[in-house]
Coordinates of C-alpha atoms in Angstrom, one line a residue:
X178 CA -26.9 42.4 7.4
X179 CA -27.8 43.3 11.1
X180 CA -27.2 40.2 13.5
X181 CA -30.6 39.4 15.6
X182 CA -31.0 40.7 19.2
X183 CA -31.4 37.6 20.8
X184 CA -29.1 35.2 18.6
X185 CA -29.0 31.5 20.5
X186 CA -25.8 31.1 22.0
X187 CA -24.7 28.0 21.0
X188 CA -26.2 28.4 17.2
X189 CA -24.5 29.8 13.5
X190 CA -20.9 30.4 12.4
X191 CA -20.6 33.4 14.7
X192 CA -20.8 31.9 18.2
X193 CA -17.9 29.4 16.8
X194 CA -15.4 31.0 19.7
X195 CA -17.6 29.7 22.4
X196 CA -18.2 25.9 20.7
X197 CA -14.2 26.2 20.3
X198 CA -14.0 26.8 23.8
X199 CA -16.2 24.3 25.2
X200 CA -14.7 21.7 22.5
X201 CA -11.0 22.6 24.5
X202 CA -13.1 22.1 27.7
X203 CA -10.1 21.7 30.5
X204 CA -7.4 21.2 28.5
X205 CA -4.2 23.2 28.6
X206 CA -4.1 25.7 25.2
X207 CA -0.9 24.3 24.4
X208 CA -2.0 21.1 24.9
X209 CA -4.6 21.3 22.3
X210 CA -2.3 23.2 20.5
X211 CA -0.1 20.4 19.9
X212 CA -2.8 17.8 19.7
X213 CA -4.5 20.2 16.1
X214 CA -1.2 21.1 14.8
X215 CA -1.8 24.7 15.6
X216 CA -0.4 27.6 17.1
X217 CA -1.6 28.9 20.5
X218 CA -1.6 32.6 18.3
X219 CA -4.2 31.2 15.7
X220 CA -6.0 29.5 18.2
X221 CA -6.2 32.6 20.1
X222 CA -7.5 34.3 17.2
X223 CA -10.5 31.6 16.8
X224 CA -11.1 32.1 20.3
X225 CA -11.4 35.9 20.3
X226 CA -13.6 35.8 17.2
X227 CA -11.2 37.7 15.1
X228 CA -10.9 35.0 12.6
X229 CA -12.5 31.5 11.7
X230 CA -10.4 28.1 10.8
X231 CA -10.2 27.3 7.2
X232 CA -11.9 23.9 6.2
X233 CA -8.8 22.1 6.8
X234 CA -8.2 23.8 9.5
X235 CA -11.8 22.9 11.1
X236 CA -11.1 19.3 10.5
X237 CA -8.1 19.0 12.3
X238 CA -9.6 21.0 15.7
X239 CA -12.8 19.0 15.6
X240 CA -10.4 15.7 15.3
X241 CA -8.4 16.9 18.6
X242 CA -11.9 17.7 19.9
X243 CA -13.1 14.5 19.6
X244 CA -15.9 16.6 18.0
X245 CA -18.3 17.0 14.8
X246 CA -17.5 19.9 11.7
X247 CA -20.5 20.4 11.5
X248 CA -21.2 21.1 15.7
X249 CA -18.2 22.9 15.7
X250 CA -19.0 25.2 12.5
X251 CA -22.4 25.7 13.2
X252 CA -23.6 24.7 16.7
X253 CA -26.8 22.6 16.8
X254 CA -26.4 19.0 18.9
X255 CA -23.6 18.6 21.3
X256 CA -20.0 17.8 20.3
X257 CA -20.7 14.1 21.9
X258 CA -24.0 13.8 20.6
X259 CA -23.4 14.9 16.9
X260 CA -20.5 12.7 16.7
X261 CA -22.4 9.4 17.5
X262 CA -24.9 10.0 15.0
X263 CA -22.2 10.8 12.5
X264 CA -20.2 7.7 13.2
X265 CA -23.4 5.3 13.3
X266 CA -24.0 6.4 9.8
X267 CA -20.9 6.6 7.8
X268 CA -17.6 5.0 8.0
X269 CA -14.6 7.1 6.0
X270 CA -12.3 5.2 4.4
X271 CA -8.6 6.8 3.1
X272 CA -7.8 7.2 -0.6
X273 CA -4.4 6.9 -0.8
X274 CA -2.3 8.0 -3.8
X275 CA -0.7 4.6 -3.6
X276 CA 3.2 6.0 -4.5
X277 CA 5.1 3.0 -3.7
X278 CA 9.0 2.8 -3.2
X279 CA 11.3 -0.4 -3.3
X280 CA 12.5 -1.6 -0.1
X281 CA 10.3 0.6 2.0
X282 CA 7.9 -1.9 3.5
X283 CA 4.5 -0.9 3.8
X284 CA 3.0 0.0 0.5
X285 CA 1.4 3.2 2.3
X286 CA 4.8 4.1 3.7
X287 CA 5.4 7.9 1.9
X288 CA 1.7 7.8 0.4
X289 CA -0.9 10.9 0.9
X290 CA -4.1 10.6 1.8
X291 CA -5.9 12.3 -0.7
X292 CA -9.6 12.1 0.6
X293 CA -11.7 10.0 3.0
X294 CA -14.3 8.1 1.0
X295 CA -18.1 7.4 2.8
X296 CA -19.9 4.8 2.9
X297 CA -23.0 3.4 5.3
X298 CA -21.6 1.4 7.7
X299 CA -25.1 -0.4 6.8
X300 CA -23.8 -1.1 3.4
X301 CA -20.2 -2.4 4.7
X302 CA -22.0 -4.6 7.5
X303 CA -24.5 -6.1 5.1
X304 CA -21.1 -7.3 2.8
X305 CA -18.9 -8.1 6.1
X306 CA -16.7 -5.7 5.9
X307 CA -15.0 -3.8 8.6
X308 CA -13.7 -0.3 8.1
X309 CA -10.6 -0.8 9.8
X310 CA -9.5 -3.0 7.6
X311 CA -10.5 -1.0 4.5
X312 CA -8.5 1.6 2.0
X313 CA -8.9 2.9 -1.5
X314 CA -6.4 3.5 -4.4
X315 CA -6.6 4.6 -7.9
X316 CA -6.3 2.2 -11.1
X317 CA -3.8 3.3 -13.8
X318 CA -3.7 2.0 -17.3
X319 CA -6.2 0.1 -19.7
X320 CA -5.5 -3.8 -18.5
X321 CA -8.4 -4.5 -17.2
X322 CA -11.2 -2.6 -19.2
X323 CA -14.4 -2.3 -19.4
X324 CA -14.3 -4.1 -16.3
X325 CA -11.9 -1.2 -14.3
X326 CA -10.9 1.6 -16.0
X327 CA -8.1 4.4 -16.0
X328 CA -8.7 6.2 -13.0
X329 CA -11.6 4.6 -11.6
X330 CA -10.9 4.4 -7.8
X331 CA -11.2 0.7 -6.0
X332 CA -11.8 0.2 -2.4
X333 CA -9.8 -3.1 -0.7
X334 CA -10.0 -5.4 2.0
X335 CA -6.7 -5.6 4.0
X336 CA -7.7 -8.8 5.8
X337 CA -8.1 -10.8 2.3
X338 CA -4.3 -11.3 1.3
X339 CA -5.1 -15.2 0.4
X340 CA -7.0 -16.2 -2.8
X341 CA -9.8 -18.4 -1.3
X342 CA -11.9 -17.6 -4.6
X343 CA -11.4 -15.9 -8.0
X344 CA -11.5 -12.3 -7.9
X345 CA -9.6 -8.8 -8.2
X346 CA -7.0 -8.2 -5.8
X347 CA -4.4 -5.5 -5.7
X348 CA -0.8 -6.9 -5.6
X349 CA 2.9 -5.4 -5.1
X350 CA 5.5 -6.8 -7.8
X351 CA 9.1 -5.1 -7.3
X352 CA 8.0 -1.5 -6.7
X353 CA 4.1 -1.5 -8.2
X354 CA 1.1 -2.2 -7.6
X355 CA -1.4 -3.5 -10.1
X356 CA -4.9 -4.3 -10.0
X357 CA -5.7 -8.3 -11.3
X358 CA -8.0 -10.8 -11.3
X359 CA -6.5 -13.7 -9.3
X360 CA -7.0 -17.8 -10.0
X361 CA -5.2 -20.4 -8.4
X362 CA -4.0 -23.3 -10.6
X363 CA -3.9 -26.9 -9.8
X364 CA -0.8 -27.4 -8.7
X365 CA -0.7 -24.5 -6.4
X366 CA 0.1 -21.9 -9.0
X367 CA -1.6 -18.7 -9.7
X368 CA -3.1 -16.7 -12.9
X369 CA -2.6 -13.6 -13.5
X370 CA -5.4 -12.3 -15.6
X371 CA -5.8 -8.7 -17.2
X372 CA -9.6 -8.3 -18.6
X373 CA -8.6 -6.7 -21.3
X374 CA -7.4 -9.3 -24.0
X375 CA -4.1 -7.1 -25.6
X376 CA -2.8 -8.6 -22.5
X377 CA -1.2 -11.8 -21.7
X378 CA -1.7 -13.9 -18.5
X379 CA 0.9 -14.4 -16.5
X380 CA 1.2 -17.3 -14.3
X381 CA 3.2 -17.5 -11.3
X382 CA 4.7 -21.0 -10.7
X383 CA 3.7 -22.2 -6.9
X384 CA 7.9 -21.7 -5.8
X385 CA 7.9 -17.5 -7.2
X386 CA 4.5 -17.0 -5.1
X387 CA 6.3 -15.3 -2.4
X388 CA 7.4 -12.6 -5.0
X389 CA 3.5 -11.7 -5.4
X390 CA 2.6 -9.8 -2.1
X391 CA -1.8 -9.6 -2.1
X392 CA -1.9 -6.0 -0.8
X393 CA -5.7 -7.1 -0.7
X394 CA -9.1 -8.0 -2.0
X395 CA -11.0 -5.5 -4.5
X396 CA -14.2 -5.0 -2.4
X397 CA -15.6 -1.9 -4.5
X398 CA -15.0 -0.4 -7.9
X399 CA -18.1 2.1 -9.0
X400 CA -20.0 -1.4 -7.8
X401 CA -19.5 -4.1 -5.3
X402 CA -17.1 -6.7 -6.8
X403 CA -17.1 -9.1 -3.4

């Protein structure tokens, strides 16, 4: 296919070397190198219109860029200007894959992002929830079906580590995590609850709460749960 004889110089995949170029703007190359992970040779090669970044690849330049995908891919709005609109719409929140170690600390610590999750920043405003404070994980096992089930995926809320009302939390016993419904006692104990009724509650005596560690609230789970 023949390429038109007045293309717009900022538009389609072809003209990506000059977006790339603008997008470095004044930096050093091996500046920007270093800030996307690459080699000054591949980025050289993007540049020279030899070859074209790899969706991966794509992601990590626009990141450095402080730039869209989607700009940098196909041209359209301005690096600035696409990026805004992006950001006022959708908030991404990390899906981890929620391997956990003993000793280690932070439940992340040694976990892989596996994808970034959307959702309207609308949606999370209208529930008071603030993306910063927000991951995902997967659910394992049957313990609490129908209401979550094997491999469903459940968004929490980082800032909720204190049961001020009944409701799913994730928690870290030893080295796992599991997904529970929470209910304090009177006496300052807590429930344990799995949905599903093969399984036993456990309660937690109000001197062994400091062995329950709320990784945080269950905001999301196919449906709002908070």
């Amino acid at each position: 296919m023949e390429m038109s004889e007045h293309p717009i110089p900022s538009g389609g995949i072809g003209y990506f070397k000059i977006r790339l170029k603008q997008a470095i703007s004044s930096q050093s190359l091996r500046g920007f190198a270093k800030d996307c992970g690459l080699s000054e040779a591949t980025l050289r090669s993007y540049l020279s219109g030899e070859t074209f970044p790899t969706l991966d690849r794509l992601e990590q330049i626009a990141k450095a860029a402080g730039a869209s995908p989607l700009w940098l891919a196909f041209g359209g709005e301005g690096p600035a200007e696409s990026r805004s609109a992006e950001d006022d719409e959708y908030a991404y929140i990390p899906l981890y894959d929620a391997r956990v170690s003993a000793g280690h600390g932070s439940w992340t610590e040694g976990a892989r992002v596996l994808a970034q999750l959307a959702f309207t920043r609308y949606s999370l405003r209208k529930k008071g929830l603030d993306p910063a404070n927000l991951s995902a994980i997967r659910v394992s096992g049957d313990s609490n079906e129908p209401d979550l089930r094997d491999g469903d995926t459940v968004v929490l809320d980082h800032s909720r580590t204190e049961v001020d009302q009944e409701g799913y939390y994730v928690i870290l016993l030893g080295d796992h995590l599991f997904a529970k419904r929470l209910q304090l006692q009177i006496g300052g104990g807590m429930a344990v609850i799995s949905a599903n009724p093969a399984y036993q509650t456990m309660m937690v005596a109000k001197e062994h709460l400091s062995d329950l560690v709320i990784i945080g609230r269950v905001v999301w789970g196919s449906r709002w749960m908070a």
